[in-house]
Amino acid sequence: MAHALQPLHTFALNNQCQNFVEITHLEQLKTQSFESPFCLLGEGSNTIFLNNYAGTVIKMATKGIKVNERESDYLIGIAAGENWHQLVSYLLDENIPGLENLALIPGTVGAAPVQNIGAYGVELAKFVESIEYFDIASKAIVSLNNTQCEFAYRDSIFKHALKNKAVITQVHLALPKKWQPILSYGPLQQITAITPQAVFEQVIHTRNSKLPNPYTLPNAGSFFKNPIITNERLSKLLKIFPELPHYEYGKNHHKVAAGWLIDKAGLKGYRVAGIEVHQEQALVLVNHGESEGDDLIAMIKHIQQTVFSRYSIMLEHEVRLFDQTSEYHINTESVQ
Ligand code: EPU
C-alpha cells in the first residue's frame, strides 16, 4: 500500500513509498522480507526521498534503555528506535553525563552510529562499546566492537561493507564515571560554572541560534561534509582566503568549514523553488515547501559548481539521497 513519505523524513518532500513497515519488536525482523529495494529508516533526519520510492521503507521503532553500573563506567544498552536527544536528556537526569555535547541532534539511536554523529568537539565513536545488528543474510544478531565499526568522520562500516546487509538493533555505550568536559568549541568556553547541565544547555542554545528545527522548518542538518584536504592544498588556499576556518585531521590533512565556503561564495539565501540555503548556517538547506527532488538536485549541483569554481573543492553531500530504487550520489565530477 502506498504510504506518504513526507512525515517520515525531516526534509519533507511530498513523495510516497510503495510499502511501509514499522519494526517495534525484533522478532518482526526474522519474517520481514528484505527483497530489494528497501530502505532502513530511523526518524529520517539524514535521508531524503527525491522521488516516489518503489520499494519498502523499514522504520526501526524498538524501545528500551538498560543501564549497567561497572567499576569505572556505566554501560548503557539502547534499542535502535529510541530518540537520541531523549536519551541524552534521560541520562543527564540519572546523573550519567558524557553525551551533553551531542544534545539536540535529531534522529534515533540506531541511526547514530551509521554516520557517527558528532558535534562540538565530540563524536559518538568515543563512547561506543559495541553495536548489535540483525544480519539480513543469516537472520542472526551479530555484535561488533568499536574498532570493527570502522568509525571515521561521518562514516562507519554501515555505509560500506554492511550497507543494505545489516539492521542496527542495539547500541551499547560506555560512559566513564569520571566526567571530562569537552569545551574546545568556542561558545562552550563562555560557560562560567562548568557542569554537565551547563554544557547541555549551552549546546542547546548554540544549536537553536544557528540550526533550524527540522520539525518546524524542514531540513536535514548539515547538508555537505566538511571537506578534508591535504596540508599543501590548505596552505595554498590560506594565501588567497586567510580567514578560511580549518581544523587538524590527522598529520597530513585538515578539515575545512564547508559552511564558510558556501557562505563566502555568496550563496546564503540562494533559492531553487522552496529550497533555500539557510541564512544562519549556509551548510544547511531548508525546504519551505512546494519543492521537488529535481529542485534539490539543481540546488546541490549549483552549490557544488559555485564552490568548485571558487576554491577547487568538490563538496560531498553528507545527507543520504534516495531515488526510485536506490541510494543516489550527486558528485558533479564533470566540473573538476
Ligand atoms: N561558517 C560561516 N558561515 C556559515 C556557516 C559556518 O562562516 O554560514 C563558519 C563558522 O563561523 C565557523 C565554521 O564555519 O567558523 C564552522 O561552522 P560551525 O561551527 O557552525 O560548524 P560546521 O563545521 O558548519 C559541523 C557539523 C555540525 C555540528 C557543528 C558543531 C558537519 C558536516 N557538520 O558543522 O553537525 O553541529 O560542526 O560541531 O560536520 C550535522 O552533521 O547535521 C551537523 C549539524
PDB file of N, CA and C and ligand atoms in Angstrom, residues 46 105-106 115 118-122 153-154 185 207 210-211 220-226 245 247 255-264 268 278-284 318, ligand 1:
ATOM      1  N   ASN A  46      18.360  12.319   8.250  1.00  0.00           N
ATOM      2  CA  ASN A  46      19.559  12.404   7.409  1.00  0.00           C
ATOM      3  C   ASN A  46      19.341  11.704   6.066  1.00  0.00           C
ATOM      4  N   ILE A 105      20.772  16.621  18.720  1.00  0.00           N
ATOM      5  CA  ILE A 105      20.955  16.062  17.369  1.00  0.00           C
ATOM      6  C   ILE A 105      19.688  15.269  17.048  1.00  0.00           C
ATOM      7  N   PRO A 106      19.024  15.595  15.942  1.00  0.00           N
ATOM      8  CA  PRO A 106      17.791  14.881  15.627  1.00  0.00           C
ATOM      9  C   PRO A 106      18.062  13.433  15.233  1.00  0.00           C
ATOM     10  N   GLN A 115      26.338   7.174  10.654  1.00  0.00           N
ATOM     11  CA  GLN A 115      27.142   8.314  10.205  1.00  0.00           C
ATOM     12  C   GLN A 115      28.030   8.836  11.335  1.00  0.00           C
ATOM     13  N   GLY A 118      28.290  13.661  15.276  1.00  0.00           N
ATOM     14  CA  GLY A 118      29.274  14.439  16.015  1.00  0.00           C
ATOM     15  C   GLY A 118      28.885  15.892  16.081  1.00  0.00           C
ATOM     16  N   ALA A 119      29.296  16.547  17.152  1.00  0.00           N
ATOM     17  CA  ALA A 119      29.088  17.986  17.276  1.00  0.00           C
ATOM     18  C   ALA A 119      29.915  18.526  18.446  1.00  0.00           C
ATOM     19  N   TYR A 120      30.349  19.755  18.326  1.00  0.00           N
ATOM     20  CA  TYR A 120      31.008  20.491  19.412  1.00  0.00           C
ATOM     21  C   TYR A 120      32.150  19.695  20.046  1.00  0.00           C
ATOM     22  N   GLY A 121      32.997  19.141  19.165  1.00  0.00           N
ATOM     23  CA  GLY A 121      34.232  18.501  19.634  1.00  0.00           C
ATOM     24  C   GLY A 121      34.094  17.045  20.048  1.00  0.00           C
ATOM     25  N   VAL A 122      32.895  16.449  19.895  1.00  0.00           N
ATOM     26  CA  VAL A 122      32.692  15.058  20.324  1.00  0.00           C
ATOM     27  C   VAL A 122      32.035  14.259  19.203  1.00  0.00           C
ATOM     28  N   TYR A 153      35.137  10.220  10.318  1.00  0.00           N
ATOM     29  CA  TYR A 153      34.302  11.424  10.276  1.00  0.00           C
ATOM     30  C   TYR A 153      33.035  11.176   9.443  1.00  0.00           C
ATOM     31  N   ARG A 154      31.897  11.203  10.100  1.00  0.00           N
ATOM     32  CA  ARG A 154      30.572  10.958   9.496  1.00  0.00           C
ATOM     33  C   ARG A 154      30.554   9.658   8.680  1.00  0.00           C
ATOM     34  N   TYR A 185      35.138  23.818  21.718  1.00  0.00           N
ATOM     35  CA  TYR A 185      34.362  24.609  20.763  1.00  0.00           C
ATOM     36  C   TYR A 185      34.042  25.990  21.353  1.00  0.00           C
ATOM     37  N   ARG A 207      22.936  25.495  19.237  1.00  0.00           N
ATOM     38  CA  ARG A 207      22.250  24.860  18.102  1.00  0.00           C
ATOM     39  C   ARG A 207      21.011  25.659  17.708  1.00  0.00           C
ATOM     40  N   LYS A 210      21.637  28.710  15.508  1.00  0.00           N
ATOM     41  CA  LYS A 210      22.162  28.575  14.141  1.00  0.00           C
ATOM     42  C   LYS A 210      21.379  27.589  13.290  1.00  0.00           C
ATOM     43  N   LEU A 211      20.915  26.513  13.945  1.00  0.00           N
ATOM     44  CA  LEU A 211      20.349  25.408  13.163  1.00  0.00           C
ATOM     45  C   LEU A 211      18.831  25.427  13.250  1.00  0.00           C
ATOM     46  N   ALA A 220      17.618  18.846   6.789  1.00  0.00           N
ATOM     47  CA  ALA A 220      18.278  17.579   7.135  1.00  0.00           C
ATOM     48  C   ALA A 220      19.639  17.842   7.777  1.00  0.00           C
ATOM     49  N   GLY A 221      19.754  18.930   8.528  1.00  0.00           N
ATOM     50  CA  GLY A 221      21.017  19.263   9.202  1.00  0.00           C
ATOM     51  C   GLY A 221      22.080  19.648   8.183  1.00  0.00           C
ATOM     52  N   SER A 222      23.341  19.491   8.569  1.00  0.00           N
ATOM     53  CA  SER A 222      24.432  19.823   7.646  1.00  0.00           C
ATOM     54  C   SER A 222      24.238  19.031   6.364  1.00  0.00           C
ATOM     55  N   PHE A 223      24.232  19.714   5.259  1.00  0.00           N
ATOM     56  CA  PHE A 223      23.934  19.009   4.013  1.00  0.00           C
ATOM     57  C   PHE A 223      25.181  18.367   3.407  1.00  0.00           C
ATOM     58  N   PHE A 224      26.324  19.066   3.567  1.00  0.00           N
ATOM     59  CA  PHE A 224      27.577  18.568   2.992  1.00  0.00           C
ATOM     60  C   PHE A 224      28.556  18.235   4.113  1.00  0.00           C
ATOM     61  N   LYS A 225      29.524  17.366   3.811  1.00  0.00           N
ATOM     62  CA  LYS A 225      30.590  17.092   4.780  1.00  0.00           C
ATOM     63  C   LYS A 225      31.587  18.243   4.728  1.00  0.00           C
ATOM     64  N   ASN A 226      32.250  18.484   5.826  1.00  0.00           N
ATOM     65  CA  ASN A 226      33.374  19.409   5.785  1.00  0.00           C
ATOM     66  C   ASN A 226      34.497  18.716   5.029  1.00  0.00           C
ATOM     67  N   PRO A 245      38.151  28.871   7.975  1.00  0.00           N
ATOM     68  CA  PRO A 245      38.265  28.067   9.201  1.00  0.00           C
ATOM     69  C   PRO A 245      38.749  26.653   8.879  1.00  0.00           C
ATOM     70  N   TYR A 247      40.631  22.831  10.675  1.00  0.00           N
ATOM     71  CA  TYR A 247      40.900  22.044  11.880  1.00  0.00           C
ATOM     72  C   TYR A 247      41.771  20.876  11.481  1.00  0.00           C
ATOM     73  N   LYS A 255      40.565  19.577   7.962  1.00  0.00           N
ATOM     74  CA  LYS A 255      39.157  19.678   7.587  1.00  0.00           C
ATOM     75  C   LYS A 255      38.888  21.167   7.424  1.00  0.00           C
ATOM     76  N   VAL A 256      38.182  21.563   6.381  1.00  0.00           N
ATOM     77  CA  VAL A 256      37.832  22.994   6.255  1.00  0.00           C
ATOM     78  C   VAL A 256      36.315  23.135   6.332  1.00  0.00           C
ATOM     79  N   ALA A 257      35.864  24.333   6.726  1.00  0.00           N
ATOM     80  CA  ALA A 257      34.443  24.540   7.003  1.00  0.00           C
ATOM     81  C   ALA A 257      33.654  24.755   5.709  1.00  0.00           C
ATOM     82  N   ALA A 258      32.854  23.751   5.356  1.00  0.00           N
ATOM     83  CA  ALA A 258      32.047  23.851   4.130  1.00  0.00           C
ATOM     84  C   ALA A 258      31.050  25.009   4.237  1.00  0.00           C
ATOM     85  N   GLY A 259      30.509  25.238   5.436  1.00  0.00           N
ATOM     86  CA  GLY A 259      29.554  26.338   5.629  1.00  0.00           C
ATOM     87  C   GLY A 259      30.173  27.670   5.255  1.00  0.00           C
ATOM     88  N   TRP A 260      31.435  27.851   5.616  1.00  0.00           N
ATOM     89  CA  TRP A 260      32.157  29.093   5.304  1.00  0.00           C
ATOM     90  C   TRP A 260      32.348  29.215   3.779  1.00  0.00           C
ATOM     91  N   LEU A 261      32.737  28.092   3.139  1.00  0.00           N
ATOM     92  CA  LEU A 261      32.974  28.118   1.680  1.00  0.00           C
ATOM     93  C   LEU A 261      31.694  28.546   0.954  1.00  0.00           C
ATOM     94  N   ILE A 262      30.560  27.987   1.395  1.00  0.00           N
ATOM     95  CA  ILE A 262      29.275  28.275   0.738  1.00  0.00           C
ATOM     96  C   ILE A 262      28.849  29.713   1.029  1.00  0.00           C
ATOM     97  N   ASP A 263      28.984  30.091   2.283  1.00  0.00           N
ATOM     98  CA  ASP A 263      28.618  31.442   2.722  1.00  0.00           C
ATOM     99  C   ASP A 263      29.421  32.497   1.942  1.00  0.00           C
ATOM    100  N   LYS A 264      30.764  32.343   1.919  1.00  0.00           N
ATOM    101  CA  LYS A 264      31.622  33.367   1.300  1.00  0.00           C
ATOM    102  C   LYS A 264      31.544  33.330  -0.227  1.00  0.00           C
ATOM    103  N   LYS A 268      24.272  32.287   0.648  1.00  0.00           N
ATOM    104  CA  LYS A 268      23.224  32.339   1.685  1.00  0.00           C
ATOM    105  C   LYS A 268      21.971  32.947   1.087  1.00  0.00           C
ATOM    106  N   HIS A 278      20.274  28.175   4.047  1.00  0.00           N
ATOM    107  CA  HIS A 278      19.842  28.812   5.290  1.00  0.00           C
ATOM    108  C   HIS A 278      20.654  30.080   5.601  1.00  0.00           C
ATOM    109  N   GLN A 279      19.953  31.110   6.047  1.00  0.00           N
ATOM    110  CA  GLN A 279      20.594  32.412   6.302  1.00  0.00           C
ATOM    111  C   GLN A 279      21.553  32.369   7.486  1.00  0.00           C
ATOM    112  N   GLU A 280      21.260  31.518   8.483  1.00  0.00           N
ATOM    113  CA  GLU A 280      22.071  31.473   9.715  1.00  0.00           C
ATOM    114  C   GLU A 280      23.259  30.527   9.586  1.00  0.00           C
ATOM    115  N   GLN A 281      23.115  29.483   8.762  1.00  0.00           N
ATOM    116  CA  GLN A 281      24.155  28.443   8.641  1.00  0.00           C
ATOM    117  C   GLN A 281      24.092  27.928   7.211  1.00  0.00           C
ATOM    118  N   ALA A 282      25.062  28.347   6.389  1.00  0.00           N
ATOM    119  CA  ALA A 282      24.994  28.057   4.954  1.00  0.00           C
ATOM    120  C   ALA A 282      25.154  26.566   4.635  1.00  0.00           C
ATOM    121  N   LEU A 283      25.549  25.776   5.640  1.00  0.00           N
ATOM    122  CA  LEU A 283      25.712  24.337   5.386  1.00  0.00           C
ATOM    123  C   LEU A 283      24.369  23.612   5.428  1.00  0.00           C
ATOM    124  N   VAL A 284      23.332  24.320   5.844  1.00  0.00           N
ATOM    125  CA  VAL A 284      22.008  23.705   5.976  1.00  0.00           C
ATOM    126  C   VAL A 284      21.107  24.201   4.840  1.00  0.00           C
ATOM    127  N   GLU A 318      26.482  15.007   2.610  1.00  0.00           N
ATOM    128  CA  GLU A 318      26.524  14.105   3.768  1.00  0.00           C
ATOM    129  C   GLU A 318      25.165  13.442   3.942  1.00  0.00           C
TER     130      GLU A 318
HETATM  131  N1  EPU B   1      30.594  29.431   8.925  1.00  0.00           N
HETATM  132  C1  EPU B   1      30.416  30.584   8.196  1.00  0.00           C
HETATM  133  N2  EPU B   1      29.217  30.755   7.562  1.00  0.00           N
HETATM  134  C2  EPU B   1      28.221  29.846   7.629  1.00  0.00           C
HETATM  135  C3  EPU B   1      28.417  28.674   8.364  1.00  0.00           C
HETATM  136  C4  EPU B   1      29.625  28.481   9.016  1.00  0.00           C
HETATM  137  O1  EPU B   1      31.300  31.433   8.107  1.00  0.00           O
HETATM  138  O2  EPU B   1      27.186  30.088   7.022  1.00  0.00           O
HETATM  139  C5  EPU B   1      31.858  29.243   9.656  1.00  0.00           C
HETATM  140  C6  EPU B   1      31.646  29.399  11.173  1.00  0.00           C
HETATM  141  O3  EPU B   1      31.741  30.731  11.580  1.00  0.00           O
HETATM  142  C7  EPU B   1      32.736  28.546  11.744  1.00  0.00           C
HETATM  143  C8  EPU B   1      32.896  27.442  10.716  1.00  0.00           C
HETATM  144  O4  EPU B   1      32.320  27.919   9.506  1.00  0.00           O
HETATM  145  O5  EPU B   1      33.942  29.251  11.807  1.00  0.00           O
HETATM  146  C9  EPU B   1      32.233  26.129  11.130  1.00  0.00           C
HETATM  147  O6  EPU B   1      30.833  26.344  11.359  1.00  0.00           O
HETATM  148  P1  EPU B   1      30.038  25.616  12.553  1.00  0.00           P
HETATM  149  O7  EPU B   1      30.803  25.765  13.813  1.00  0.00           O
HETATM  150  O8  EPU B   1      28.641  26.096  12.534  1.00  0.00           O
HETATM  151  O9  EPU B   1      30.106  24.066  12.235  1.00  0.00           O
HETATM  152  P2  EPU B   1      30.111  23.253  10.865  1.00  0.00           P
HETATM  153  O10 EPU B   1      31.513  22.799  10.612  1.00  0.00           O
HETATM  154  O11 EPU B   1      29.447  24.027   9.806  1.00  0.00           O
HETATM  155  C10 EPU B   1      29.820  20.901  11.994  1.00  0.00           C
HETATM  156  C11 EPU B   1      28.894  19.736  11.871  1.00  0.00           C
HETATM  157  C12 EPU B   1      27.575  20.021  12.572  1.00  0.00           C
HETATM  158  C13 EPU B   1      27.878  20.321  14.036  1.00  0.00           C
HETATM  159  C14 EPU B   1      28.835  21.518  14.105  1.00  0.00           C
HETATM  160  C15 EPU B   1      29.279  21.851  15.505  1.00  0.00           C
HETATM  161  C16 EPU B   1      29.452  18.620   9.782  1.00  0.00           C
HETATM  162  C17 EPU B   1      29.020  18.297   8.389  1.00  0.00           C
HETATM  163  N3  EPU B   1      28.648  19.430  10.474  1.00  0.00           N
HETATM  164  O12 EPU B   1      29.216  21.976  11.270  1.00  0.00           O
HETATM  165  O13 EPU B   1      26.798  18.833  12.502  1.00  0.00           O
HETATM  166  O14 EPU B   1      26.703  20.611  14.745  1.00  0.00           O
HETATM  167  O15 EPU B   1      30.044  21.218  13.352  1.00  0.00           O
HETATM  168  O16 EPU B   1      30.201  20.928  15.958  1.00  0.00           O
HETATM  169  O17 EPU B   1      30.474  18.111  10.235  1.00  0.00           O
HETATM  170  C18 EPU B   1      25.164  17.757  11.156  1.00  0.00           C
HETATM  171  O18 EPU B   1      26.005  16.903  10.913  1.00  0.00           O
HETATM  172  O19 EPU B   1      23.982  17.679  10.675  1.00  0.00           O
HETATM  173  C19 EPU B   1      25.519  18.898  11.980  1.00  0.00           C
HETATM  174  C20 EPU B   1      24.682  19.907  12.216  1.00  0.00           C
END
